[in-house]
Coordinates of C-alpha atoms and ligand atoms in Angstrom, one line a residue:
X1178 CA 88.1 -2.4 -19.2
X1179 CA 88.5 1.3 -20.8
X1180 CA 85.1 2.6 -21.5
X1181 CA 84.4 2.8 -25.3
X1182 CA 81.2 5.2 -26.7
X1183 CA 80.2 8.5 -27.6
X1184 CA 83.1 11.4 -27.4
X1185 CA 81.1 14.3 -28.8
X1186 CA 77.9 14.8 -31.2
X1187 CA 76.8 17.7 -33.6
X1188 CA 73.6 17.9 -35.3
X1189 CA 72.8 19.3 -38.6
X1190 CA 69.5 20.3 -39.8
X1191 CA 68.2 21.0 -42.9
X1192 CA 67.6 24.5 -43.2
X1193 CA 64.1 24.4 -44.4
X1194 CA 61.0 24.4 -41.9
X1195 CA 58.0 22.2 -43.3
X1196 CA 54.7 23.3 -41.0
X1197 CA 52.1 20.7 -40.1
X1198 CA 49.7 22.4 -38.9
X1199 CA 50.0 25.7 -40.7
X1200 CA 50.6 24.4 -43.8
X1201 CA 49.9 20.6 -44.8
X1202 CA 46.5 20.1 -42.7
X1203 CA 44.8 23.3 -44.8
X1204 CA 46.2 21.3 -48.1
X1205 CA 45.2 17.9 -46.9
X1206 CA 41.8 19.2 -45.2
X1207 CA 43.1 17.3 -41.4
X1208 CA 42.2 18.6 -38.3
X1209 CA 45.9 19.8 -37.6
X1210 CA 46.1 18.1 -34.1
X1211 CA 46.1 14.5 -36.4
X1212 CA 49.6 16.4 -36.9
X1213 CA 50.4 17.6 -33.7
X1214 CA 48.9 15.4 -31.5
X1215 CA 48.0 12.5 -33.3
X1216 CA 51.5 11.7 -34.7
X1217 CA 53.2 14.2 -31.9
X1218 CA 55.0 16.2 -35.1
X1219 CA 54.8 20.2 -35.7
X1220 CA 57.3 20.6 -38.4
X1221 CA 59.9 18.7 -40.7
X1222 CA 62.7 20.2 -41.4
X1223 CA 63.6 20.0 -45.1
X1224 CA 66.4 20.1 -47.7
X1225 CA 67.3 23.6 -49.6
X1226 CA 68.0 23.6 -53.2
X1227 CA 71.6 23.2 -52.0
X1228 CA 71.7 20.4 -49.3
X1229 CA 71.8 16.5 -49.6
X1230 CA 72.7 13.4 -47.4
X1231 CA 76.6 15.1 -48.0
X1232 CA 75.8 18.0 -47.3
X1233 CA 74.3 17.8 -44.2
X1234 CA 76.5 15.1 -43.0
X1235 CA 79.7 17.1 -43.8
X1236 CA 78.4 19.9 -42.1
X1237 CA 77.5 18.2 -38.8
X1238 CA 81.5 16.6 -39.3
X1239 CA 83.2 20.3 -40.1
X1240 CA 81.2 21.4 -36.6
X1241 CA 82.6 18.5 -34.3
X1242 CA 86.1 18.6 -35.9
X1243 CA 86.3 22.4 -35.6
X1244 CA 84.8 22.5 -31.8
X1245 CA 87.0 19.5 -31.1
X1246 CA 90.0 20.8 -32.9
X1247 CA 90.5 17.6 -34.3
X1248 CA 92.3 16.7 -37.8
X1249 CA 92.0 14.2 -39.9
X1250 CA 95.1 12.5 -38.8
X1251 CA 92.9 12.3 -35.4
X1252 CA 90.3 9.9 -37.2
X1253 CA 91.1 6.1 -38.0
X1254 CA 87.7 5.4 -40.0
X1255 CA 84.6 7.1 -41.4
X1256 CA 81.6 5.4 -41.5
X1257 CA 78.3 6.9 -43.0
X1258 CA 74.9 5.1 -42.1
X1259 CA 71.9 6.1 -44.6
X1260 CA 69.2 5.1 -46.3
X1261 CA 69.0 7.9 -48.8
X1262 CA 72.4 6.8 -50.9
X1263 CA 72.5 7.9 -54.4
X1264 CA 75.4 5.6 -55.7
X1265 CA 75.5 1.9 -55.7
X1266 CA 79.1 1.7 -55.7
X1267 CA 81.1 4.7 -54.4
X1268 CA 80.4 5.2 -50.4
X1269 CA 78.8 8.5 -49.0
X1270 CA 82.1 8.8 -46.4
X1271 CA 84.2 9.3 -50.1
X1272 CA 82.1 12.4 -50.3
X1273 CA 81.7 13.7 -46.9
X1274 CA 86.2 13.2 -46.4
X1275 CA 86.4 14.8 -49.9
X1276 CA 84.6 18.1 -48.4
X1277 CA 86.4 17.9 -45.1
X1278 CA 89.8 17.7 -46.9
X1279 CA 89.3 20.8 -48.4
X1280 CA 88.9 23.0 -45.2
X1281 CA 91.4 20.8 -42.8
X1282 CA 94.9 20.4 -43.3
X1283 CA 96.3 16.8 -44.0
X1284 CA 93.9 14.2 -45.4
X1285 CA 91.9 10.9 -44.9
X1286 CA 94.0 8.3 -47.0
X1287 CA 94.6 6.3 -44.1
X1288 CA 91.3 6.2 -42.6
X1289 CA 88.8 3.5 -43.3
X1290 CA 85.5 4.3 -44.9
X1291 CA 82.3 2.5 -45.3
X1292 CA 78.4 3.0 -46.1
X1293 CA 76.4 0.8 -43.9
X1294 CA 72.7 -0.3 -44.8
X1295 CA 69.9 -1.4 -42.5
X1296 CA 67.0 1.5 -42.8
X1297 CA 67.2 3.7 -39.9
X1298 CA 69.4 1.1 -37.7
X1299 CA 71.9 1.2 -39.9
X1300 CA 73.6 4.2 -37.5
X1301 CA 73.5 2.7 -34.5
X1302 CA 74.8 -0.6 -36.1
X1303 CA 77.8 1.9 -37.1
X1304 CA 78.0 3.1 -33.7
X1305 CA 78.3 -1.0 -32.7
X1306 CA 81.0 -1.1 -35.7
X1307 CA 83.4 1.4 -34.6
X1308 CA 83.0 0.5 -31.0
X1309 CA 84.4 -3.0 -32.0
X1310 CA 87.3 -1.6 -34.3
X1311 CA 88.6 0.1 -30.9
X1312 CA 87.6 -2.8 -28.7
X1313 CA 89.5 -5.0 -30.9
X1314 CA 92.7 -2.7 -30.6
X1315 CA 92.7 -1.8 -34.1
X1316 CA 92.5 1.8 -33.8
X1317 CA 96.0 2.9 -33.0
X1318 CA 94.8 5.6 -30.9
X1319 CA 92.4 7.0 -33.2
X1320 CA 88.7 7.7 -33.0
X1321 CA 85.8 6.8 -35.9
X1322 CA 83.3 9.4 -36.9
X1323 CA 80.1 7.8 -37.4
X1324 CA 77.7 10.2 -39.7
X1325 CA 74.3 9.5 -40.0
X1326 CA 72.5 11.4 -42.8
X1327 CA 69.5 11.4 -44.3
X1328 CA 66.4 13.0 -46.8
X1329 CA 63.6 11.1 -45.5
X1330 CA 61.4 12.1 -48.1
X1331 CA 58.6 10.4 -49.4
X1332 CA 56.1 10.5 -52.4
X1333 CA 53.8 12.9 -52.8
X1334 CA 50.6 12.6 -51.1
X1335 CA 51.5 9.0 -49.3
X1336 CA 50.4 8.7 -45.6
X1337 CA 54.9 9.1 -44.6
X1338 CA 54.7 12.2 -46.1
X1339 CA 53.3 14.2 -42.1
X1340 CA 56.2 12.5 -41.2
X1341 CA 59.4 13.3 -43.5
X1342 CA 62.7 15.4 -42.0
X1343 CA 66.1 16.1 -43.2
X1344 CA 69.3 15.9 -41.1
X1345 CA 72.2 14.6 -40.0
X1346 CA 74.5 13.7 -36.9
X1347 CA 78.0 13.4 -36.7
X1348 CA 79.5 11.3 -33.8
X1349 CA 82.8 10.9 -32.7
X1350 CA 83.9 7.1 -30.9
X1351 CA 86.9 7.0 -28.5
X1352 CA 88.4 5.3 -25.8
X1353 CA 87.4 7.4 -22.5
X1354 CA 84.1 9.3 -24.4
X1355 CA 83.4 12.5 -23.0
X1356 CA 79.2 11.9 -23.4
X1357 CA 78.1 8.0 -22.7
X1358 CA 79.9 4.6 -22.6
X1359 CA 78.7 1.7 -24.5
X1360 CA 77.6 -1.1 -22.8
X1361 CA 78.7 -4.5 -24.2
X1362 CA 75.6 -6.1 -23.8
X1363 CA 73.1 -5.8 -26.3
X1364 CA 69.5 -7.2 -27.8
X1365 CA 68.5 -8.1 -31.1
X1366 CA 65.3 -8.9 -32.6
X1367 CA 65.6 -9.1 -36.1
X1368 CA 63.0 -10.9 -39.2
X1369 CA 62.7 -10.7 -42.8
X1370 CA 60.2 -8.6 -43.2
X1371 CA 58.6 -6.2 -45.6
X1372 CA 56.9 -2.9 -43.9
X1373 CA 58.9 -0.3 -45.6
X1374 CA 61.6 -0.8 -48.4
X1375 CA 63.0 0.8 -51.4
X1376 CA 63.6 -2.0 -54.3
X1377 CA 65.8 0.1 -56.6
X1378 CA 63.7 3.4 -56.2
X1379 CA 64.1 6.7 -53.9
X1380 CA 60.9 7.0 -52.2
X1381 CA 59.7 4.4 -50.2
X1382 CA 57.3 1.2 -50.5
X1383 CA 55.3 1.6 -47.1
X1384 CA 52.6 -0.6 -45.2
X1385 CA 52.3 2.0 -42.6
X1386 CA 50.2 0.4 -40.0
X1387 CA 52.1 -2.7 -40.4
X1388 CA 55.3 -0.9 -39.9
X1389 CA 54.1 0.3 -36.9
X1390 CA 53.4 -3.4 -35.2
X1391 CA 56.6 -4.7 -36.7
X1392 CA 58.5 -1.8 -35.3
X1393 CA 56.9 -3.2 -32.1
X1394 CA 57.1 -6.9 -32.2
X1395 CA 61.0 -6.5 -33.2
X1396 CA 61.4 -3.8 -29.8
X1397 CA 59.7 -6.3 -27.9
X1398 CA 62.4 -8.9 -29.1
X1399 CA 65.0 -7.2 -28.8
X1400 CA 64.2 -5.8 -24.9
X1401 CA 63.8 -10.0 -24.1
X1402 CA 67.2 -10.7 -26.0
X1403 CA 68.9 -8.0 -24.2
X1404 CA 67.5 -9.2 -20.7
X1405 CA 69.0 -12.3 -21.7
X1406 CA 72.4 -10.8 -21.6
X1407 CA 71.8 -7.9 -19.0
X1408 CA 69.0 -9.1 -16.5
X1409 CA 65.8 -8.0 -16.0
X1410 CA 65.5 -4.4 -16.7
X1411 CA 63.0 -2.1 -13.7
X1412 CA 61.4 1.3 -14.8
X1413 CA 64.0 3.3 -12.2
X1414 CA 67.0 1.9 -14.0
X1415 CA 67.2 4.2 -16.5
X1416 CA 67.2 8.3 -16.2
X1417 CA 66.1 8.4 -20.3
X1418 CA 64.7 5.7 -22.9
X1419 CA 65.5 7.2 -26.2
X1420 CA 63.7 5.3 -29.1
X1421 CA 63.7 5.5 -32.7
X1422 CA 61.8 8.3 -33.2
X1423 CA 59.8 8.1 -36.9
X1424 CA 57.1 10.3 -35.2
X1425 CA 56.7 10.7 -31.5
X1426 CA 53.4 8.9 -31.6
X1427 CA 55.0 5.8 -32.5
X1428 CA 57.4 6.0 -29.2
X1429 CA 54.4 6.7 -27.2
X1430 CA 53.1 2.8 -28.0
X1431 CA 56.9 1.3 -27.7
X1432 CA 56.9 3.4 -24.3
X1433 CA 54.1 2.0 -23.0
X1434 CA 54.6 -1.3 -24.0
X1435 CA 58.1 -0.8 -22.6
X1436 CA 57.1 0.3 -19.2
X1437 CA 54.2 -3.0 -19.1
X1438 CA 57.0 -5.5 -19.6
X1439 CA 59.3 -4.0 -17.3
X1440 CA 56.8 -4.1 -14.5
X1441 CA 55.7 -7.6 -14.1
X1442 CA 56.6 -9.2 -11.3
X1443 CA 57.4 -6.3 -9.2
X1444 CA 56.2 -4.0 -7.0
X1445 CA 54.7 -1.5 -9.2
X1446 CA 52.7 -3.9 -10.9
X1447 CA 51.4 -4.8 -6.6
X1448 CA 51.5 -1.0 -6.6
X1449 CA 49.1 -0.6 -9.2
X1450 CA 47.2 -3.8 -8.4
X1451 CA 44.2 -2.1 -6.4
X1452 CA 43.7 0.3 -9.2
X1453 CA 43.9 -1.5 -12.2
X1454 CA 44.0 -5.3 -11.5
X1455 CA 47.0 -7.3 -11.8
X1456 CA 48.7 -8.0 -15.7
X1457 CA 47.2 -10.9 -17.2
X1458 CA 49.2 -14.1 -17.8
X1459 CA 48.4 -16.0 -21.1
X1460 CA 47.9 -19.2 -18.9
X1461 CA 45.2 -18.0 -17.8
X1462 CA 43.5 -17.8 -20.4
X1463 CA 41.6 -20.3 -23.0
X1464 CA 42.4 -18.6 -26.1
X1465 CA 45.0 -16.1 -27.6
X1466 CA 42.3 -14.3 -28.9
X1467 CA 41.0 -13.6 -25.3
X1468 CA 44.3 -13.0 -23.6
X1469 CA 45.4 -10.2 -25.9
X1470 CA 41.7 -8.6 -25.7
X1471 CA 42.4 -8.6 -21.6
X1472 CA 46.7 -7.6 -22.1
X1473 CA 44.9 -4.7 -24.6
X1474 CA 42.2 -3.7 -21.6
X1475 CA 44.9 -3.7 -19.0
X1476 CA 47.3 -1.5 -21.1
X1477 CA 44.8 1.2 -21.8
X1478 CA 44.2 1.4 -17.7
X1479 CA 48.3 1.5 -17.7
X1480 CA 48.0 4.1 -20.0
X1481 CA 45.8 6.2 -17.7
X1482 CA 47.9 5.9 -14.3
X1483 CA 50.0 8.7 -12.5
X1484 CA 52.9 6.2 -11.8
X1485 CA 53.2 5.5 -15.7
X1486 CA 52.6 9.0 -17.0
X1487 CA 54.9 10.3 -14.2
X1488 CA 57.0 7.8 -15.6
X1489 CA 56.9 8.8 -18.9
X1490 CA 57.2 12.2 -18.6
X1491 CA 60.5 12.0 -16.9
X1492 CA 62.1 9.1 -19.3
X1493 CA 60.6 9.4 -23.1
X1494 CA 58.8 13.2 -23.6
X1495 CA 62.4 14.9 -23.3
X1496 CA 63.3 12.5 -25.6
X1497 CA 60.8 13.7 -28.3
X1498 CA 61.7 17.1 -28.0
X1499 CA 63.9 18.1 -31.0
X1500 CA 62.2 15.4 -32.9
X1501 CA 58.6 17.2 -32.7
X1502 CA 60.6 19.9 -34.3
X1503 CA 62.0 18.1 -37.1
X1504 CA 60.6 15.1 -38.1
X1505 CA 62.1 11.8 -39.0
X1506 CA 65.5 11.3 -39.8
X1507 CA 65.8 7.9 -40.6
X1508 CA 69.7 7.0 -39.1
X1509 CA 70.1 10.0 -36.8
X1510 CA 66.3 10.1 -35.3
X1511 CA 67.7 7.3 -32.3
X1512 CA 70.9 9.8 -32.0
X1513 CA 68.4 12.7 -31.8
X1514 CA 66.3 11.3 -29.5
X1515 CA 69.4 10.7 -26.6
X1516 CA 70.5 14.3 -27.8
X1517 CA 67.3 15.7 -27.1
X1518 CA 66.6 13.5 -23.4
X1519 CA 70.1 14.7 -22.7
X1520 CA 69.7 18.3 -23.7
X1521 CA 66.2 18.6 -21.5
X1522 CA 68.5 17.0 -18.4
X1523 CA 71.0 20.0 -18.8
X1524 CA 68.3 22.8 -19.2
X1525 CA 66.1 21.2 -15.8
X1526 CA 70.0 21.2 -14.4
X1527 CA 70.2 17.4 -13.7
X1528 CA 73.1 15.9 -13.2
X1529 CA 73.2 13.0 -14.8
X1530 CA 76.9 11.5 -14.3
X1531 CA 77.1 7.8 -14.1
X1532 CA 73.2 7.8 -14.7
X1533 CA 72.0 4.9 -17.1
X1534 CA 70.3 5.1 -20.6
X1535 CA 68.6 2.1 -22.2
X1536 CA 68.4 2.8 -26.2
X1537 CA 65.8 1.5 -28.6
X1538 CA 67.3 1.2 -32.2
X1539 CA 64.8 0.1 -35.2
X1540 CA 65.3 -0.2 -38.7
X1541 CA 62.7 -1.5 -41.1
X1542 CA 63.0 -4.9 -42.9
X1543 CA 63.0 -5.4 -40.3
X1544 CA 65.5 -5.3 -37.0
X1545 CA 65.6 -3.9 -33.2
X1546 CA 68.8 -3.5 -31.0
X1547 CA 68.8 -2.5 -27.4
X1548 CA 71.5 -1.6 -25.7
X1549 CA 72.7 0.3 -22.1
X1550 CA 74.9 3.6 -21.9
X1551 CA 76.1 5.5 -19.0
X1552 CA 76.5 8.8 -19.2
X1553 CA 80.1 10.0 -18.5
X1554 CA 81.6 13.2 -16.5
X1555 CA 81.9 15.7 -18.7
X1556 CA 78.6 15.3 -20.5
X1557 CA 77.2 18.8 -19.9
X1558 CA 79.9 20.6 -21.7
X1559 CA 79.5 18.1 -25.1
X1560 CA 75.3 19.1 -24.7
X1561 CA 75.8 22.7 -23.7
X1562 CA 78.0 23.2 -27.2
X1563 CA 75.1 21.9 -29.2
X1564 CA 73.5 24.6 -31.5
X1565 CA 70.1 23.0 -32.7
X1566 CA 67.6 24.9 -31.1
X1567 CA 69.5 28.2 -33.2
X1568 CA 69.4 26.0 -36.4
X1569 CA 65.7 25.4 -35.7
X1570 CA 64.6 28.5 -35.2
X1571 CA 66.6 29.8 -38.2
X1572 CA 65.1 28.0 -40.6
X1573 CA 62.8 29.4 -43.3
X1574 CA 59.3 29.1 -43.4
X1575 CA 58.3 27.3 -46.9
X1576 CA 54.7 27.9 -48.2
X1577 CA 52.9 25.1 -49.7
X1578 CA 53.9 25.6 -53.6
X1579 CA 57.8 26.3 -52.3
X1580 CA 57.6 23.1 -50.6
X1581 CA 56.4 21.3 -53.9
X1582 CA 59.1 23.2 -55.9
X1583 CA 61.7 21.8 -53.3
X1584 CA 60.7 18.3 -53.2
X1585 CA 60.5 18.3 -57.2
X1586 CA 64.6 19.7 -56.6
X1587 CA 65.2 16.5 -54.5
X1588 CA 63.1 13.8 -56.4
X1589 CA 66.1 12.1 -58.2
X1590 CA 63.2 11.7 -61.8
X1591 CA 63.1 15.2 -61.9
X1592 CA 65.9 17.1 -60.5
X1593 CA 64.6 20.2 -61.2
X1594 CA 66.8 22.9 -61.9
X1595 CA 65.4 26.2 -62.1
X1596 CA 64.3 26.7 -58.1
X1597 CA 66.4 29.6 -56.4
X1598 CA 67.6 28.6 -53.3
X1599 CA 65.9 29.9 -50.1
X1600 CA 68.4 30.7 -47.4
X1601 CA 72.0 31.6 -48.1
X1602 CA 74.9 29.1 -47.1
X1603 CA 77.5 30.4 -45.1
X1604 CA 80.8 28.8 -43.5
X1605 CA 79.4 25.6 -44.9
X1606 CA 79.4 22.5 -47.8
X1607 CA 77.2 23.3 -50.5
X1608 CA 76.1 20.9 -54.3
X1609 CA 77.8 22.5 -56.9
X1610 CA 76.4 20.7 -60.1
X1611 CA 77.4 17.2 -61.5
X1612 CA 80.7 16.1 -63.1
X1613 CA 81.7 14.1 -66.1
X1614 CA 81.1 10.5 -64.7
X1615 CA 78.2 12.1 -63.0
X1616 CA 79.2 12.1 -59.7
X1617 CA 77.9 14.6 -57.2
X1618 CA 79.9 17.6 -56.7
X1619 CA 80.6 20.0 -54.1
X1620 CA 82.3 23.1 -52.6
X1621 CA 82.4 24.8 -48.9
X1622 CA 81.1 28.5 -49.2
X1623 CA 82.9 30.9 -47.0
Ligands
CAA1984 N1 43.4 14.8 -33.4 C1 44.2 14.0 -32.6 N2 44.7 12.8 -32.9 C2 44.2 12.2 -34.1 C3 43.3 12.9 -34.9 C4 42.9 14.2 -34.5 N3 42.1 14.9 -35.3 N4 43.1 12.1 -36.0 C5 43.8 11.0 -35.8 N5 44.4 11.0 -34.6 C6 45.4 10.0 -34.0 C7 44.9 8.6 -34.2 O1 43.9 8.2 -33.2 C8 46.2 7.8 -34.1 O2 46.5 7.8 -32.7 P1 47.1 6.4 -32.0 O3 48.4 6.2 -32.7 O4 47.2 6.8 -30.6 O5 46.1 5.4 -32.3 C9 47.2 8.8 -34.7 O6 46.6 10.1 -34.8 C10 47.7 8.4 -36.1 O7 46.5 8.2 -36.8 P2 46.4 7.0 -37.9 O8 47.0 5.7 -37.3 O9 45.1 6.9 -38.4 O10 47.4 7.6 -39.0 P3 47.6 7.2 -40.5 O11 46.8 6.1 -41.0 O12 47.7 8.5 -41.2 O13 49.1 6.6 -40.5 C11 51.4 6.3 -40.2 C12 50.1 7.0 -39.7 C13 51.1 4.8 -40.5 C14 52.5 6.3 -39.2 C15 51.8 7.0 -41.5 O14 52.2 8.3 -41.2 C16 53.0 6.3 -42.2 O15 52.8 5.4 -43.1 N6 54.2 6.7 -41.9 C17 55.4 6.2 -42.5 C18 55.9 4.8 -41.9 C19 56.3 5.0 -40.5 O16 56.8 6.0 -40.0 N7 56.2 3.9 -39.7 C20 56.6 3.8 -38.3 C21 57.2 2.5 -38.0 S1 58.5 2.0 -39.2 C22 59.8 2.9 -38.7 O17 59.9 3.4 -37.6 C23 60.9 3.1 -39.8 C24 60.9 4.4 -40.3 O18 61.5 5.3 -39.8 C25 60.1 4.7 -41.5

């Protein structure tokens, strides 16, 4: 079977660098390792005056077509995953194809173009979308660009707010990917649920410490459903585990609950045995209530082991990396995350070619996927061409009362109008005011 997956990635930040410690814990009176240990962030990156969800995701899409030399007759479909949309009718991908046309030759009237919904999964479930339109042999040659773009702002002075970010990624699909292969066999867990959600407003309803057990009780699901499929999954079958990443402290708990599933009934959990006592089985046990006070004990010693922190520093902390930088990103944090595993493999000069990742998708409301990649032969060019760590370091700085000016710019009730921009755009897609039907509009700045 032709391998279907990830041809090439670019990755877009918002040009705006939001410090934690520097600059919210002095504000908020936090000790400023809550920030960066506690929740594992240092920055987020933020939104200029200039920048949206388009923006950003046109951007990362010039990049990959220009580096690719691709043109638009190149691309059969154009799907945007966000949960940041500011029209409930006309797609984000009109937008985004609008900008490209005006800097490519040719144009996108034959491509297919969608806005897909489902919180943060929503990009991975447009990942799974385009690799169906090819596997179904609709594609006539072509590849999909998948964008996944996002403000992942919240309200002022809510708990989400240590953990906002702005960003996007562009993907490309094909047949014969340059970076990782799909696998076809994926996991679900999936529930009506209500941890975070946006009924009909831009900043979001949270229950934060409830989103955080959700997020885990779907993961769990999913791993089981995908096991289903795939077989038992073992610690030392994957080289990288990136997660959905809405603050590295919340992949620390899916990464050790993670690794505890994975090693019943094998010969790490024997391994460990003399240290820390075998796992507990629920049938031994007389109540629920008792079991999950030992499974908790158990996973605390777990915690504290040079096999699972060995472990873990190998196959989640290079996924965190760019993340800690950044924030969340709501659709792209996954795509991050694998960015970010895969970039740390190239700088320790691994070579990861035909090496497995298993990938933890999560969206609230709530649903899980996991599904396999292997990463392909030419990999290490695709990561080498990455630009992020520039794009990081080139942000600007924003003070306390800059950053309240900027989220006021972004906060669709006010709008304000009157804040300069920071940085200045160059070779890029900028906003450019608001037209007669009051659609967004925009222009690419030399
Ligand atoms: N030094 C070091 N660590 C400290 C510390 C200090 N001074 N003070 C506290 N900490 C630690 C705590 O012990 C805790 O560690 P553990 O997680 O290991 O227990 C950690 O910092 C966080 O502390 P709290 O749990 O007390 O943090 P909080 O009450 O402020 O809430 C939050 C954190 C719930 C995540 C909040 O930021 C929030 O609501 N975020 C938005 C929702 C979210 O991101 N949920 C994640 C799952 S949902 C999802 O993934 C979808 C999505 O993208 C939104």
């Amino acid at each position: 079977m032709t391998a279907v997956g990830i041809d090439a990635i670019e990755i877009h930040t918002g040009k705006l660098k939001f410090d934690l410690a520097e600059t919210l814990a002095p504000v908020k009176d936090k000790d400023p390792e809550y920030y960066t240990k506690g929740i594992g962030l240092a920055a987020s990156s933020f939104p200029d005056t200039y920048e949206d969800i388009v923006t950003m995701g046109a951007n990362a899409a010039y990049q990959l077509m220009k580096r690719r030399d691709l043109s638009p007759q190149d691309i059969g479909r154009i799907d945007v995953a966000t949960e940041s949309s500011f029209d409930n009718s006309k797609p984000v991908s009109t937008y985004i194809a609008g900008c490209l046309e005006q800097v490519f030759d040719g144009d996108f009237h034959h491509a297919n173009k969608g806005e897909r919904k489902f919180a943060c999964i929503s990009g991975t479930q447009s990942l799974d979308d385009a690799y169906n339109w090819i596997r179904a042999g609709r594609h006539r040659g072509r590849s999909a660009l998948v964008i996944a773009t996002d403000t992942a702002l919240y309200a002022r002075g809510d708990a989400g707010e240590a953990t906002q970010g702005a960003g996007a990624v562009a993907m490309l699909i094909s047949e014969n990917p340059d970076l990782v292969e799909l696998s076809t066999e994926q996991g679900y867990g999936s529930a009506d649920e209500t941890d975070f959600l946006k009924p009909n407003q831009q900043f979001p309803s949270v229950d934060g410490k409830r989103s955080v057990q959700v997020y885990l009780a779907r993961m769990r699901e999913a791993l089981e459903d995908f096991e289903s499929v795939a077989g038992d999954t073992h610690p030392d079958d994957f080289e990288l585990i990136p997660f959905h990443t809405p603050f590295p402290g919340m992949v620390r708990k899916a990464g050790l609950l993670g690794f505890r599933h994975m090693i019943r009934d094998t010969e790490i959990e024997e391994q460990l045995a003399d240290e820390i006592g075998r796992q507990p089985r629920p049938e031994a046990f007389d109540s629920d209530e008792a079991y999950l006070d030992a499974i908790s004990e158990y996973t605390d010693k777990l915690k504290g082991t040079e096999t699972y922190q060995a472990w873990y520093d190998d196959t989640i902390a290079p996924t965190l990396e760019i993340s800690r930088e950044v924030g969340n990103w709501y659709t792209g944090s996954v795509h991050i995350a694998r960015a970010s595993g895969l970039k740390a493999a190239l700088e320790a000069d691994q070579d990861l070619a035909g090496e497995r990742l298993l990938v933890g998708s999560y969206g609230s409301g709530a649903q899980a996927e996991i599904h396999a990649e292997t990463v392909q032969e030419d990999w290490a060019e695709e990561i080498a061409a990455l630009t992020i760590d520039e794009q990081i370091e080139a942000r600007r700085d924003i003070s306390f009362e800059e950053y309240e000016r900027v989220h006021d710019v972004h906060n669709h009730d006010k709008q304000a109008e009157d804040v300069e921009e920071f940085t200045s755009p160059a070779d890029e897609f900028v906003f450019d005011g608001w037209g007669r039907m009051g659609e967004r509009k925009y222009r690419y700045v030399e």
